[in-house]
Short mmCIF file of C-alpha atoms in Angstrom, two decimals:
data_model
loop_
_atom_site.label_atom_id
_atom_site.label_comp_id
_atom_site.label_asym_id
_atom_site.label_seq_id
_atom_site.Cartn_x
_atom_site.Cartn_y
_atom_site.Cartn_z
CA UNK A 7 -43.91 21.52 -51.82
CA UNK A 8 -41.04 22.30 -49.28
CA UNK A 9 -38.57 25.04 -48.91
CA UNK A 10 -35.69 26.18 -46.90
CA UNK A 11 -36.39 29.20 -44.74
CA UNK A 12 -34.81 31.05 -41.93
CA UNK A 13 -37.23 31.10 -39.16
CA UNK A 14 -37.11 33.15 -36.03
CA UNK A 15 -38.52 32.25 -32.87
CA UNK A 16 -38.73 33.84 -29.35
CA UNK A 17 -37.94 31.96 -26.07
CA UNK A 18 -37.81 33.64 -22.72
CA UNK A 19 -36.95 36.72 -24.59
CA UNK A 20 -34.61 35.91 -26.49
CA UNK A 21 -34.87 35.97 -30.50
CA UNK A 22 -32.99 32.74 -32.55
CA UNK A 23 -33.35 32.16 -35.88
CA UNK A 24 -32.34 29.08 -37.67
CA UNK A 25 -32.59 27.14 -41.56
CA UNK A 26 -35.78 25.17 -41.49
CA UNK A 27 -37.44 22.86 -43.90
CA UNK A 28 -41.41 24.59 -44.31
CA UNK A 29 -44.55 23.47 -47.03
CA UNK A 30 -46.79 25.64 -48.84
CA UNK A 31 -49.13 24.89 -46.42
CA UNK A 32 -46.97 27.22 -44.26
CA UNK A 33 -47.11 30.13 -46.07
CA UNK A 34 -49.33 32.60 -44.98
CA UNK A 35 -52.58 34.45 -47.59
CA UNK A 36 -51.91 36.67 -50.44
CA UNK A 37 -52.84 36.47 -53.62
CA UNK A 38 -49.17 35.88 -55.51
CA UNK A 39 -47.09 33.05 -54.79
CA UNK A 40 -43.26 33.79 -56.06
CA UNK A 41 -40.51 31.56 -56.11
CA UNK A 42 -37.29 33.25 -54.80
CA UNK A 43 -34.21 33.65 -56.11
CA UNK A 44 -32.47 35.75 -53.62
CA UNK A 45 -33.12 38.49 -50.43
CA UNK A 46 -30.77 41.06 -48.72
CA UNK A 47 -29.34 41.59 -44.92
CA UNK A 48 -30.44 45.41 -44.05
CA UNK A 49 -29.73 47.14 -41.40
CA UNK A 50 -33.56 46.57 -40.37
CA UNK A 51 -32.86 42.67 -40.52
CA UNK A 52 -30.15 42.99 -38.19
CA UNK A 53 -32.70 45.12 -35.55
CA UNK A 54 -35.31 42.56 -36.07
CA UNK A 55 -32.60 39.48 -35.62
CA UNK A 56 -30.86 40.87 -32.32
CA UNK A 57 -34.23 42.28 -30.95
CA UNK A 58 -32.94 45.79 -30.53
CA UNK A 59 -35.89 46.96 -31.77
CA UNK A 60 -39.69 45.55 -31.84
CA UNK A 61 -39.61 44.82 -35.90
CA UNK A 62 -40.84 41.06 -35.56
CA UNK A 63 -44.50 41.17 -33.92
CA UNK A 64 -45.00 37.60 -34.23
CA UNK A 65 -43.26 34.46 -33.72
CA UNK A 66 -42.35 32.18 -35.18
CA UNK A 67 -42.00 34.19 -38.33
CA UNK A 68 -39.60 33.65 -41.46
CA UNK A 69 -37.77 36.96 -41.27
CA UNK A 70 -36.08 38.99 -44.05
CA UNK A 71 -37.72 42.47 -45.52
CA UNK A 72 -36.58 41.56 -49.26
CA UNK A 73 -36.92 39.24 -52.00
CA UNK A 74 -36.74 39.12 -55.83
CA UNK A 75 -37.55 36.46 -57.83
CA UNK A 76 -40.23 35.06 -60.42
CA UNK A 77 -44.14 34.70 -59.87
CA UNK A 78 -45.11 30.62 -60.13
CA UNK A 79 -48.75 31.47 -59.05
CA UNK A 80 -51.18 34.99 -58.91
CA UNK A 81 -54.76 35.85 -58.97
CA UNK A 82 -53.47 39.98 -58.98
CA UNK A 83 -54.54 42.00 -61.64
CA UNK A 84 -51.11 42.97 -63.57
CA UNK A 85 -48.89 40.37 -61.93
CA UNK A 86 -48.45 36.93 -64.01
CA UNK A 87 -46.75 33.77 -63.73
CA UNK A 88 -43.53 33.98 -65.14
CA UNK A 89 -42.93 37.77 -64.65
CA UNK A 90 -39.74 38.75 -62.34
CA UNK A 91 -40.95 40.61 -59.48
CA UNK A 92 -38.61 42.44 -56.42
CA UNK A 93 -40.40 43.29 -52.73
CA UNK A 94 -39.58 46.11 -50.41
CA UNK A 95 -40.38 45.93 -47.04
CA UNK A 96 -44.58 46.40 -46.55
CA UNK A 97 -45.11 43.86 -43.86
CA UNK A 98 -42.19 41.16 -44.65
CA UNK A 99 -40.59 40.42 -41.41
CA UNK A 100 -43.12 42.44 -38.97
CA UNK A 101 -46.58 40.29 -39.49
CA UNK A 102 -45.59 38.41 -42.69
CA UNK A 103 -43.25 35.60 -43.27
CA UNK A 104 -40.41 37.26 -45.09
CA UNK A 105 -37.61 36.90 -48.16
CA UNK A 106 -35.18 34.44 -46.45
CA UNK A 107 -36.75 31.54 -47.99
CA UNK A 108 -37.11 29.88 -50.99
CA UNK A 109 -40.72 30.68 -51.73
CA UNK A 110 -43.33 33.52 -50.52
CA UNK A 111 -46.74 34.11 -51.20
CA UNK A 112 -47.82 38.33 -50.51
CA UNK A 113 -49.94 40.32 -51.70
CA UNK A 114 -49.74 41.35 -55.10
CA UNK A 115 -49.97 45.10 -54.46
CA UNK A 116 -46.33 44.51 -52.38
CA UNK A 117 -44.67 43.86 -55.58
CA UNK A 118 -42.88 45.72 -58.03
CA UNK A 119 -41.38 44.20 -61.89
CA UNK A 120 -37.97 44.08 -62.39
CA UNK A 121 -36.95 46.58 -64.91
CA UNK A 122 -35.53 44.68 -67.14
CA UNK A 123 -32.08 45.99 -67.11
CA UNK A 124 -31.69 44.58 -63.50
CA UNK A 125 -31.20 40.61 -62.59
CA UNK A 126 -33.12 39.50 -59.77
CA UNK A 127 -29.37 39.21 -57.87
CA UNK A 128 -29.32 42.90 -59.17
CA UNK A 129 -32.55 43.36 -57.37
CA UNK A 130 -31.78 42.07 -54.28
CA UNK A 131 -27.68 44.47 -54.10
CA UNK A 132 -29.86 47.04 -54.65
CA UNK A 133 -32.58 45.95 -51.96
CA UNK A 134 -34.59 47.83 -49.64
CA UNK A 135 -31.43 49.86 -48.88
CA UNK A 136 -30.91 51.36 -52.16
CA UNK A 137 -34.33 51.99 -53.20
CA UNK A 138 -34.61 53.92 -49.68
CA UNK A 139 -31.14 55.64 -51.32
CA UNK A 140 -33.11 56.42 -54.66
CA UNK A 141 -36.31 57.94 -52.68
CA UNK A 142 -33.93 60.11 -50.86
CA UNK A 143 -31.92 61.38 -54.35
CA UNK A 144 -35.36 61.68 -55.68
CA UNK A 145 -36.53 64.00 -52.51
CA UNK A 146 -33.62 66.29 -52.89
CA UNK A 147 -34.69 66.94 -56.65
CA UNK A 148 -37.77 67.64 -55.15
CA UNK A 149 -36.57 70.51 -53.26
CA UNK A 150 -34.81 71.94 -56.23
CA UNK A 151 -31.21 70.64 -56.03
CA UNK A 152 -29.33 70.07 -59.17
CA UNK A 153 -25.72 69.22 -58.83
CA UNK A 154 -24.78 72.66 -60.18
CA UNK A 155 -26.34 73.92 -56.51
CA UNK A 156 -23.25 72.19 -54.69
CA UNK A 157 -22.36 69.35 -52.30
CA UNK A 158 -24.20 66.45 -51.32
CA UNK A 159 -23.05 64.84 -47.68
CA UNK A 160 -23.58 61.31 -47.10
CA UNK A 161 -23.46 60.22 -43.77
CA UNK A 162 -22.98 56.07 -42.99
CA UNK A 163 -21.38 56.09 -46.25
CA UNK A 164 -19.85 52.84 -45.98
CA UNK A 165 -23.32 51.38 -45.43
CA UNK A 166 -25.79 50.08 -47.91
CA UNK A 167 -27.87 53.17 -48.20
CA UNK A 168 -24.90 55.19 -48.28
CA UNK A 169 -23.25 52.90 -51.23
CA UNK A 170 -25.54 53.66 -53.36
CA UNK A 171 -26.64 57.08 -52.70
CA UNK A 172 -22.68 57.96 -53.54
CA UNK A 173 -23.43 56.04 -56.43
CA UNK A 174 -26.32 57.05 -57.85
CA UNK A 175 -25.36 61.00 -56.56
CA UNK A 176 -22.13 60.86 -58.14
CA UNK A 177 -23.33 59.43 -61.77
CA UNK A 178 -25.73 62.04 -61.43
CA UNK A 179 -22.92 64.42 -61.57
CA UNK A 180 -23.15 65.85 -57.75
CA UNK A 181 -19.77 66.56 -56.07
CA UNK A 182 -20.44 63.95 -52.82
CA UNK A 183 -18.74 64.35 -49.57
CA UNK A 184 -18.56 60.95 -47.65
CA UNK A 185 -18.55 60.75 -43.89
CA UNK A 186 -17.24 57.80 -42.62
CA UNK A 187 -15.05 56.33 -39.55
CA UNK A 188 -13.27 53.60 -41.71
CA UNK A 189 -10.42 54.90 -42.87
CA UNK A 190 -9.42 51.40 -44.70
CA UNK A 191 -12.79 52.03 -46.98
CA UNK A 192 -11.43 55.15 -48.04
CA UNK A 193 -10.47 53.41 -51.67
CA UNK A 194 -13.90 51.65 -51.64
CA UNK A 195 -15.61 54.95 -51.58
CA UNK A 196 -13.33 56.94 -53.70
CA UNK A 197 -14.20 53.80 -56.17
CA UNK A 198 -17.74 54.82 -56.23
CA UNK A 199 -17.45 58.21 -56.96
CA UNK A 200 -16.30 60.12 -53.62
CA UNK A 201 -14.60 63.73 -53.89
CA UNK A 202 -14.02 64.20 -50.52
CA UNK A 203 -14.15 62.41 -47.18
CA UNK A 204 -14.34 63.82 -43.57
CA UNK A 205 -14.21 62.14 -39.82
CA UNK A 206 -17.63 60.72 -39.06
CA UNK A 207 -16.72 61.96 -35.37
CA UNK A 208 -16.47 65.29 -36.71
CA UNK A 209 -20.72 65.26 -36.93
CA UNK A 210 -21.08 62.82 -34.39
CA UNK A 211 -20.73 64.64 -31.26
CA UNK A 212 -23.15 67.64 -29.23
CA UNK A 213 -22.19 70.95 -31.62
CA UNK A 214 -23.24 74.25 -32.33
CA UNK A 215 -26.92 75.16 -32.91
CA UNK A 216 -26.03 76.51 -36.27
CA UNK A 217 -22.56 76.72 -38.15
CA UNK A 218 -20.62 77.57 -40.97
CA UNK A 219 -22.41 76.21 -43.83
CA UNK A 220 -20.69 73.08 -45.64
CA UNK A 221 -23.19 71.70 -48.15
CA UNK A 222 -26.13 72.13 -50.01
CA UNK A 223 -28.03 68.93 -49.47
CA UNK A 224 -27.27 65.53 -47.51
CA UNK A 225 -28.46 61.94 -46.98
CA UNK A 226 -28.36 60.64 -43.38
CA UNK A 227 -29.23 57.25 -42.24
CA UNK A 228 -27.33 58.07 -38.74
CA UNK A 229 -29.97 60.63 -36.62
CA UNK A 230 -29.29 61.97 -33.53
CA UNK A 231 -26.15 64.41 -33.38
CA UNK A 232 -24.99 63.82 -36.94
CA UNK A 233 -28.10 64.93 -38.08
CA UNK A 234 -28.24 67.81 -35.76
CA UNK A 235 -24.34 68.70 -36.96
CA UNK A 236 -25.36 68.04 -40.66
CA UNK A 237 -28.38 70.47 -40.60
CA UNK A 238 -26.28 72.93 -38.95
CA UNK A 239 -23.57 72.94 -41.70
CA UNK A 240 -26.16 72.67 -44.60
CA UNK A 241 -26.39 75.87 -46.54
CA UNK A 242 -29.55 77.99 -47.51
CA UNK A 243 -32.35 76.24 -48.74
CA UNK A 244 -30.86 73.34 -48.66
CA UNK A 245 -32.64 70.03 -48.61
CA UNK A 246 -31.21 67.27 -45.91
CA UNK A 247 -32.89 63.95 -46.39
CA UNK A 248 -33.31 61.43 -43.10
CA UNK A 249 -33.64 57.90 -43.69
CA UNK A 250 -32.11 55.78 -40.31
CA UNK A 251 -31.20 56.02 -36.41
CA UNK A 252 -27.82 53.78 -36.35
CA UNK A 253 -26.49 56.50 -33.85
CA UNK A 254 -29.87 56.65 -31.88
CA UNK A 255 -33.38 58.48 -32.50
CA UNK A 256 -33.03 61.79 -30.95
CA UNK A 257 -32.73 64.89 -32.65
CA UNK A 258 -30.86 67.17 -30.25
CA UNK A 259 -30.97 70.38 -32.83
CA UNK A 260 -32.28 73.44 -33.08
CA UNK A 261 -35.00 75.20 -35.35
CA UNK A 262 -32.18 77.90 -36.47
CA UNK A 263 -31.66 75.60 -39.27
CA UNK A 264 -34.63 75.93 -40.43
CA UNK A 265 -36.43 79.28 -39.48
CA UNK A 266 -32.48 81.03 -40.91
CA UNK A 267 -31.42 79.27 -43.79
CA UNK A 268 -34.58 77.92 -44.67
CA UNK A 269 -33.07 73.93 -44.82
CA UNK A 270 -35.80 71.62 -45.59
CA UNK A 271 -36.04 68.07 -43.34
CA UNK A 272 -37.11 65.45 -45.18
CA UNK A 273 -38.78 62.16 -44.20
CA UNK A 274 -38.01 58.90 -46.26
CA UNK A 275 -40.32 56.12 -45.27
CA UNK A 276 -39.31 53.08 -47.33
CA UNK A 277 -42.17 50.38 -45.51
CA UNK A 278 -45.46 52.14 -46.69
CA UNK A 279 -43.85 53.66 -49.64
CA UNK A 280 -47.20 53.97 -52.07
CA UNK A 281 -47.12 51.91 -54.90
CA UNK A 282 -46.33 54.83 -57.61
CA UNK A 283 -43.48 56.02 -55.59
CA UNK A 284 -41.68 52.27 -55.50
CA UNK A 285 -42.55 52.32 -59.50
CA UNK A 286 -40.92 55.82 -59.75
CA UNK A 287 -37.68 54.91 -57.58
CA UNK A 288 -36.59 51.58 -59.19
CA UNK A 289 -37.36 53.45 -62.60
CA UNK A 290 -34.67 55.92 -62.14
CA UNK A 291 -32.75 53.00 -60.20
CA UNK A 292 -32.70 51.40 -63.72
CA UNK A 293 -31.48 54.86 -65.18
CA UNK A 294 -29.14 56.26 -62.67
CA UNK A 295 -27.55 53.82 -60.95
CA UNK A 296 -24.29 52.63 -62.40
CA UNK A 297 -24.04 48.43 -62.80
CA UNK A 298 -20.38 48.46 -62.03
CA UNK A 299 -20.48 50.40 -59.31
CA UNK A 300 -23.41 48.23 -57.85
CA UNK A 301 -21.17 45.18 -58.52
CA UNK A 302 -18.65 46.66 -56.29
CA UNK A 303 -21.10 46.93 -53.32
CA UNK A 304 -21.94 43.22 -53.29
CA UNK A 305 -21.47 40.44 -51.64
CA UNK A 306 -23.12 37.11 -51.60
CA UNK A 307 -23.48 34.58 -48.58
CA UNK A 308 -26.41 31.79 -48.45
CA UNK A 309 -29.13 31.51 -45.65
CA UNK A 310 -26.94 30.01 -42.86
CA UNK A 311 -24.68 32.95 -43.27
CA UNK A 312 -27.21 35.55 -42.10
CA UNK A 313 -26.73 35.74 -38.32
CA UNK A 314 -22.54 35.49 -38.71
CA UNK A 315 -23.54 38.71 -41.22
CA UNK A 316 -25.86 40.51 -38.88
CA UNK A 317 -23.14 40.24 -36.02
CA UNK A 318 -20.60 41.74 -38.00
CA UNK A 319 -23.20 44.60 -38.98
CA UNK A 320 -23.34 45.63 -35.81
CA UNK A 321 -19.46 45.75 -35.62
CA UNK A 322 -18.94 48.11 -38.35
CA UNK A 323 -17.31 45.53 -40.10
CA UNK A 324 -19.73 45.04 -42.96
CA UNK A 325 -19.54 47.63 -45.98
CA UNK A 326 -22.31 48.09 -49.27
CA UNK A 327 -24.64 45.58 -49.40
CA UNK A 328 -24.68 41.70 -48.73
CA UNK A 329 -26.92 39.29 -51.27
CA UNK A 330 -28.43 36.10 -49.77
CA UNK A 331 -28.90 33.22 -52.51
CA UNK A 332 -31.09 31.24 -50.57
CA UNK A 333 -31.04 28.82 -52.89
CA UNK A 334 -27.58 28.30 -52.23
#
């Protein structure tokens, strides 16, 4: 059988990627072959696509760290033909061919069933990026926030992790702050449940080792500075969650933030996620996040239209989250 896939490959350096006809035969060993439906550009896609950073670490490789669609073949205990099945991450696009294709065959311990609420297109706005969003909401509860203990700061709130943390935050009942530089998406955000926006360049530059505290708890895919600023501003015991590096990978803080007001750091690994953690997120994904809302965040290109998308993503000029029907 043959399928349309978009396959990288490394020449003198320099990463392409272009719509190729593949075979089964292609595929590489797992134990749960799935036909797809669609993926999702994230912000890791566009790293591994422009070679900014080492994410593919073998070529030729169909790239792509998402896919949702419905099992056609397994041998995994729990997974069976027929059942509707999303992918996060795991090895997709780094050692394993990936979700811009048509068909994929993983292991079955990679996948998680689609609640049922959710549409596999559902699966795939929500993506990587907004189950990394719903492991972050779920690590502030973990540190005790409710949203009677105050505000929530998203940083990159115009991005796809940012979408639908506002989202999901804001249904929740938080009151979320929204840093952004686009002052055109200020509708956009209000739409998803904003109370108040503030200059991304307000957070983005060298600041004070500690200052007056702002909020009680924030979600930053950004790093560097703006996470040093945000921990600065967050209040006592708060709980600031760190899922990305778009403004770089340093931390140039101090411990003040942590050794005065007690803030908690938190981690949020979406790749090696365990297995009960994925179940847990797109549980509450199914319960928290607000269909309407999601709608709002999407849009939906086909597998030529990935590179033209990943340029733009590095322009700013991409907001929420962007659907690939690769059947399309």
């Amino acid at each position: 059988m043959t399928f349309k896939a978009l396959l990288a490959t490394k020449v003198d350096d320099k990463i392409s990627a272009n719509v190729v006809v593949m075979s089964d035969s292609d595929l590489m060993p797992g134990d749960v072959t799935v036909k797809i439906d669609f993926s999702t550009v994230n912000f890791k896609d566009a790293l591994a696509l422009t070679g900014y950073a080492d994410v593919i670490q073998q070529f030729p490789l169909i790239v792509g760290i998402d896919f949702a669609g419905t099992v056609e073949a397994s041998s995994y205990p729990g997974i069976a033909v027929g059942d509707r099945v999303v992918a996060n991450s795991w090895g997709l696009s780094q050692t394993h061919h990936g979700g811009f294709a048509q068909r994929a065959r993983v292991k079955g311990e990679w996948l998680v069933k689609i609640p049922d609420v959710f549409s596999t297109k559902d699966a795939m706005a929500i993506g990587t990026a907004g189950y990394t969003a719903m492991l972050s909401v779920l690590a502030l509860e973990h540190g005790g926030l409710t949203p009677e203990s105050g505000d929530i700061l998203v940083t990159g709130a115009n991005g796809g992790v940012g979408s639908i943390a506002i989202a999901i935050l804001s249904g929740l009942g938080y009151r979320v702050i929204a840093s952004t530089g686009r002052t055109e998406e200020h509708r956009y955000l209000r739409s998803l449940g904003v109370a108040e926006i503030i200059d991304r360049k307000t957070l983005s530059e060298a600041g004070a080792p500690i200052a007056a505290e702002r909020w009680v708890g924030a979600v930053d895919s950004v790093g560097s500075h703006t996470l040093a600023n945000v921990l600065a501003q967050t209040k006592y015991r708060g709980v600031v969650t760190s899922n990305g590096l778009a403004q770089g990978m340093d931390l140039p803080g101090s411990v003040l933030p942590f050794i005065l007001r007690n803030v908690t750091l938190a981690g949020i690994d979406s790749v090696n996620a365990p297995q009960e953690a994925r179940i847990q997120a797109w549980s509450r994904l199914a319960r928290d996040l607000d269909l309407s809302k999601l709608e709002q965040t999407t849009q939906v290109v086909g597998l030529a239209d990935v590179p033209d998308v990943i340029g733009r993503m590095f322009q700013g000029q991409v907001r929420g989250r962007t659907v690939v029907d690769v059947n399309a």
